[in-house]
Amino acid sequence: LLAGATPSFLAPQPQPVSAEQHELGHGLLDRPAHIDPKFLYDALGSSLFTAITQLPEYYPTRCEAEIFERHGEDIARQIGPVQTLIDLGAGDCVKAERLFSSLRPRHYVPIDISADYLQAAVRRLRLSYPDLRITAIGQDFAQALALPATIAPEQRLFFYPGSSIGNLDPDSARAMLQRIRRQCEGGGLLVGVDRVKSRQVLEPAYDDALHLTAAFNLNLLRHVNDLLGSDFDVGDWRHVALFNSEQSRIEMHLQAQHPVTVNWPGGERHFAAGERIHTENSYKFTPQAFTDLLHSAGYHGIEHWSDARGWFSVFSARA
Ligand code: AVI
């Protein structure tokens, strides 16, 4: 009946905006603009981070391994018998595996947002440790921490290595430590923490000669383009890493090399030459500052161990 009025095509319907797109759009429109560091870790970003940990300039991973090698037995004595080792952000499970011989857990619970990656790591572990019970959990523990009720809280030792706690601002770090404590009352926490040190050591660790950290930071823009449908051109931006001594943190930024306009569905932002997008903080602690943070989150019985140069510390605390 209305054949003549039938449109020859259907106009595209606006797509609903996801929570991620909403968060990204808001961050880009803020002044200064910011993007959450969780968006650094798409598949390529995760591979680049693994490569960063092998750089001569990036000391944290090696320092932490040195601490477990030199002080593993002492750490195990301090903690006492471990029933269940819960690994936050387990990845390839290699860091926790180094603790198996000293801590001798009966049950290992690796948690990681990337469930596929975790499954592959767990398949390998099952072959090497046939007597170890393993329960792998694919979960974004930054959002929520839910564990099987069958694991009694006092049997839980949380393992949070790599100084990932330093990527949270102080209030979020305290909230995360409190969330963990509520999950392991009567049990404990083992956490890796990067220490305050000279700018001459800190800044090259986040701005290396091979420019791997620059690639890691710039790759964020490609990931954002995928998620938001934005038109960032990586070539318009340069990586900046600096130590902010007042805030005791390394800051990573992306700086516009010339005036840039970025568009995405439902948004647009003009950046002047030299304007920055803040992409990551990595807080550095004195032993006293981290002890205070643990106390303020309700922990007690706090001990710590350091590498020979005093660049990194591993803290144990009772919940
Ligand atoms: C994962 N996290 C502890 C790293 C850090 O050192 O803050 C992330 C990183 N950013 C740049 N290089 C490494």
XYZ file of C-alpha atoms and ligand atoms in Angstrom:
332
model
C 0.000 0.000 0.000
C 2.684 2.498 0.952
C 5.249 0.992 -1.419
C 6.237 4.396 -2.829
C 7.089 5.697 0.659
C 9.241 2.712 1.652
C 12.794 3.961 2.193
C 15.381 2.249 0.003
C 17.728 1.844 2.997
C 17.482 1.828 6.744
C 19.322 4.649 8.496
C 21.954 3.215 10.917
C 20.626 3.089 14.439
C 22.870 4.699 17.067
C 24.641 1.906 18.983
C 24.127 1.856 22.744
C 27.149 3.253 24.564
C 28.891 0.620 26.705
C 30.190 1.393 30.201
C 33.743 1.255 28.818
C 32.951 3.698 26.016
C 31.252 6.008 28.510
C 34.307 5.893 30.796
C 36.727 6.491 27.910
C 34.688 9.394 26.458
C 34.485 11.096 29.860
C 38.212 10.717 30.458
C 39.053 12.216 27.071
C 36.805 15.222 27.660
C 38.236 15.889 31.141
C 40.904 18.557 31.672
C 43.533 17.260 31.772
C 42.436 14.245 29.747
C 43.074 10.788 31.197
C 42.683 7.131 30.237
C 42.638 4.370 32.869
C 45.817 2.222 32.801
C 43.709 -0.975 32.613
C 43.312 -0.133 28.898
C 47.087 -0.625 28.418
C 46.529 -4.402 28.509
C 45.026 -5.628 25.265
C 46.780 -8.705 23.759
C 49.631 -6.624 22.274
C 49.907 -4.452 25.407
C 50.236 -7.568 27.602
C 52.998 -8.924 25.335
C 54.772 -5.554 25.425
C 54.582 -5.514 29.233
C 56.122 -8.999 29.382
C 58.945 -7.721 27.151
C 59.393 -4.648 29.410
C 60.025 -6.917 32.405
C 63.099 -8.241 30.563
C 64.626 -4.804 29.875
C 67.853 -3.923 31.681
C 66.279 -0.633 32.830
C 63.112 -2.244 34.290
C 64.445 -3.485 37.637
C 61.227 -4.333 39.653
C 60.682 -7.845 38.293
C 64.317 -8.888 38.850
C 64.493 -7.272 42.305
C 61.356 -9.103 43.438
C 62.706 -12.428 42.120
C 65.968 -11.770 44.004
C 64.019 -11.201 47.235
C 62.175 -14.515 46.909
C 65.419 -16.294 46.036
C 67.395 -14.854 48.961
C 64.669 -14.667 51.591
C 62.131 -17.294 50.494
C 62.766 -19.590 53.472
C 62.641 -16.703 55.953
C 59.409 -15.413 54.388
C 57.907 -18.922 54.636
C 58.903 -19.178 58.338
C 57.315 -15.808 59.067
C 54.057 -16.710 57.305
C 53.732 -20.232 58.723
C 51.898 -23.130 57.051
C 49.984 -22.080 53.950
C 46.843 -23.971 52.999
C 45.647 -21.872 50.039
C 47.745 -19.453 47.988
C 45.571 -16.956 46.107
C 47.433 -15.252 43.274
C 46.013 -11.861 42.238
C 46.740 -11.100 38.560
C 48.426 -14.479 38.146
C 49.133 -14.187 34.377
C 51.532 -17.018 33.502
C 51.678 -18.103 37.206
C 55.501 -18.041 37.092
C 55.942 -15.727 40.106
C 53.791 -17.891 42.376
C 55.435 -21.057 41.091
C 58.770 -19.795 42.468
C 57.161 -19.783 45.934
C 55.806 -23.332 45.818
C 59.025 -24.914 47.142
C 59.247 -22.625 50.207
C 55.542 -22.021 51.000
C 54.333 -25.523 50.036
C 50.657 -24.589 49.526
C 48.135 -27.457 49.276
C 45.780 -25.443 47.091
C 46.680 -22.783 44.504
C 44.033 -20.298 43.300
C 45.270 -18.115 40.425
C 42.964 -15.209 39.526
C 43.311 -13.243 36.294
C 41.038 -11.189 34.062
C 42.428 -13.084 31.037
C 40.833 -16.529 31.537
C 42.306 -18.064 28.340
C 45.858 -17.115 29.244
C 45.305 -18.491 32.737
C 43.936 -21.827 31.468
C 47.073 -22.378 29.381
C 49.314 -21.636 32.384
C 47.276 -23.944 34.626
C 47.484 -26.833 32.135
C 51.276 -26.567 32.353
C 51.246 -26.381 36.179
C 49.021 -29.460 36.540
C 51.651 -31.524 34.740
C 54.498 -30.249 36.938
C 52.603 -30.379 40.269
C 50.182 -33.334 40.098
C 49.544 -33.240 43.890
C 48.679 -29.544 44.024
C 44.983 -28.725 43.944
C 44.453 -25.825 41.501
C 41.322 -23.713 41.112
C 41.726 -21.117 38.330
C 39.370 -18.130 38.417
C 38.865 -15.763 35.445
C 37.859 -12.586 37.243
C 38.597 -8.847 37.258
C 39.536 -8.705 40.929
C 39.872 -4.887 40.693
C 36.054 -4.834 40.372
C 35.056 -7.630 42.734
C 36.758 -10.363 44.669
C 34.614 -13.482 45.004
C 36.124 -16.762 46.192
C 34.604 -20.213 46.722
C 33.108 -20.310 50.243
C 34.747 -23.721 50.734
C 38.107 -21.980 51.296
C 38.062 -20.744 54.899
C 39.300 -17.117 55.219
C 41.952 -18.036 57.810
C 43.448 -20.530 55.343
C 43.958 -17.881 52.674
C 47.276 -16.242 51.829
C 46.813 -13.558 49.163
C 49.785 -12.974 46.859
C 49.835 -9.582 45.102
C 53.257 -9.269 43.446
C 54.924 -6.985 40.924
C 54.107 -3.656 42.638
C 50.734 -3.606 40.876
C 49.337 -2.049 44.064
C 51.380 1.043 43.028
C 49.197 1.555 39.945
C 46.301 2.533 42.231
C 46.001 5.979 43.816
C 46.400 5.920 47.618
C 42.652 5.817 48.399
C 42.009 3.030 45.887
C 45.068 1.126 47.139
C 43.737 1.315 50.722
C 40.269 0.215 49.546
C 41.789 -2.725 47.639
C 43.889 -3.764 50.667
C 40.779 -3.558 52.861
C 38.798 -5.679 50.370
C 41.554 -8.293 50.437
C 41.726 -8.199 54.267
C 37.990 -8.846 54.596
C 38.527 -11.966 52.458
C 41.323 -13.422 54.585
C 40.664 -12.596 58.238
C 42.950 -14.830 60.274
C 45.088 -15.381 57.137
C 47.492 -13.012 55.424
C 48.901 -11.080 52.497
C 52.230 -11.125 50.652
C 52.641 -8.026 48.475
C 55.434 -6.607 46.281
C 56.119 -2.873 46.542
C 58.452 -0.617 44.557
C 60.543 1.796 46.603
C 61.348 5.491 46.270
C 64.771 5.931 44.697
C 66.691 8.365 42.536
C 65.105 9.824 39.426
C 68.169 8.541 37.512
C 67.028 4.959 38.181
C 63.260 5.492 38.110
C 62.811 7.436 34.893
C 64.797 5.144 32.530
C 62.788 2.179 33.904
C 59.704 3.858 32.379
C 61.460 5.408 29.339
C 63.871 2.766 28.078
C 66.422 3.019 25.282
C 64.583 0.481 23.092
C 61.346 2.513 23.408
C 59.376 -0.562 24.484
C 57.612 1.434 27.203
C 56.834 4.119 24.612
C 55.257 1.421 22.408
C 53.344 0.046 25.431
C 51.964 3.525 26.197
C 51.186 4.454 22.561
C 49.483 1.080 21.945
C 46.849 2.316 24.406
C 45.587 4.650 21.657
C 45.105 1.741 19.244
C 43.213 -0.156 21.938
C 41.048 2.912 22.612
C 40.351 3.233 18.860
C 39.127 -0.415 18.897
C 36.910 0.100 21.940
C 35.596 3.615 21.329
C 35.725 3.892 17.535
C 37.990 6.940 17.889
C 40.480 8.070 15.241
C 43.696 8.522 17.253
C 46.758 8.483 14.994
C 49.614 7.051 17.071
C 52.093 9.171 15.063
C 50.589 12.382 16.487
C 51.648 11.473 20.038
C 54.812 10.916 22.035
C 55.469 8.982 25.239
C 56.383 10.991 28.363
C 57.438 9.407 31.699
C 58.500 11.524 34.673
C 58.960 11.102 38.410
C 56.628 13.387 40.381
C 58.553 13.523 43.671
C 55.805 15.420 45.524
C 53.311 12.626 44.838
C 56.022 9.943 44.938
C 54.946 8.440 41.637
C 56.092 7.842 38.091
C 53.552 9.360 35.720
C 53.087 8.233 32.135
C 51.487 10.621 29.666
C 50.911 10.852 25.934
C 51.747 14.300 24.578
C 50.351 15.789 21.352
C 53.280 16.593 19.027
C 51.188 19.262 17.208
C 47.525 20.386 17.348
C 45.316 17.286 17.113
C 41.553 16.783 16.911
C 40.254 13.361 17.921
C 36.758 12.222 16.941
C 34.643 9.332 18.155
C 30.913 8.490 17.874
C 29.214 11.152 20.004
C 32.380 13.088 20.908
C 35.293 15.224 19.796
C 38.306 16.717 21.591
C 40.849 19.216 20.367
C 44.349 18.949 21.879
C 46.805 21.849 21.603
C 50.444 21.054 20.744
C 52.134 19.823 23.930
C 48.828 18.942 25.670
C 48.887 15.598 27.477
C 46.690 12.611 28.239
C 47.559 11.064 31.625
C 47.721 7.278 31.198
C 49.310 5.745 34.322
C 50.668 6.387 37.810
C 53.130 4.029 39.454
C 53.508 4.946 43.124
C 56.827 4.387 44.890
C 56.893 3.861 48.658
C 59.278 4.139 51.567
C 59.010 1.093 53.866
C 57.420 3.357 56.490
C 54.823 4.751 54.055
C 53.750 1.244 52.970
C 53.704 -0.024 56.568
C 51.407 2.923 57.422
C 49.166 2.096 54.449
C 48.868 -1.549 55.582
C 48.059 -0.441 59.145
C 45.428 1.999 57.886
C 43.831 -0.894 55.943
C 43.618 -2.925 59.187
C 46.618 -5.298 58.895
C 49.004 -6.230 61.708
C 52.152 -8.348 62.146
C 53.840 -6.515 59.280
C 57.328 -7.612 58.098
C 59.295 -6.755 54.985
C 62.303 -7.996 52.997
C 64.345 -6.125 50.372
C 66.815 -6.792 47.569
C 70.516 -5.998 48.155
C 70.170 -2.457 46.735
C 66.991 -1.656 48.664
C 65.088 -0.883 45.450
C 62.072 -3.143 46.042
C 60.365 -4.723 49.056
C 58.092 -7.668 49.736
C 55.745 -7.169 52.689
C 53.931 -9.832 54.658
C 50.989 -8.851 56.834
C 48.351 -10.618 58.912
C 44.697 -9.874 58.290
C 52.114 -3.495 36.165
N 52.803 -2.381 36.802
C 53.281 -2.746 38.133
C 53.855 -1.754 35.973
C 54.551 -0.607 36.750
O 55.777 -0.661 36.862
O 53.865 0.268 37.247
C 53.276 -1.212 34.672
C 54.292 -0.494 33.819
N 54.109 0.669 33.272
C 55.174 1.004 32.581
N 56.070 0.076 32.703
C 55.527 -0.911 33.466
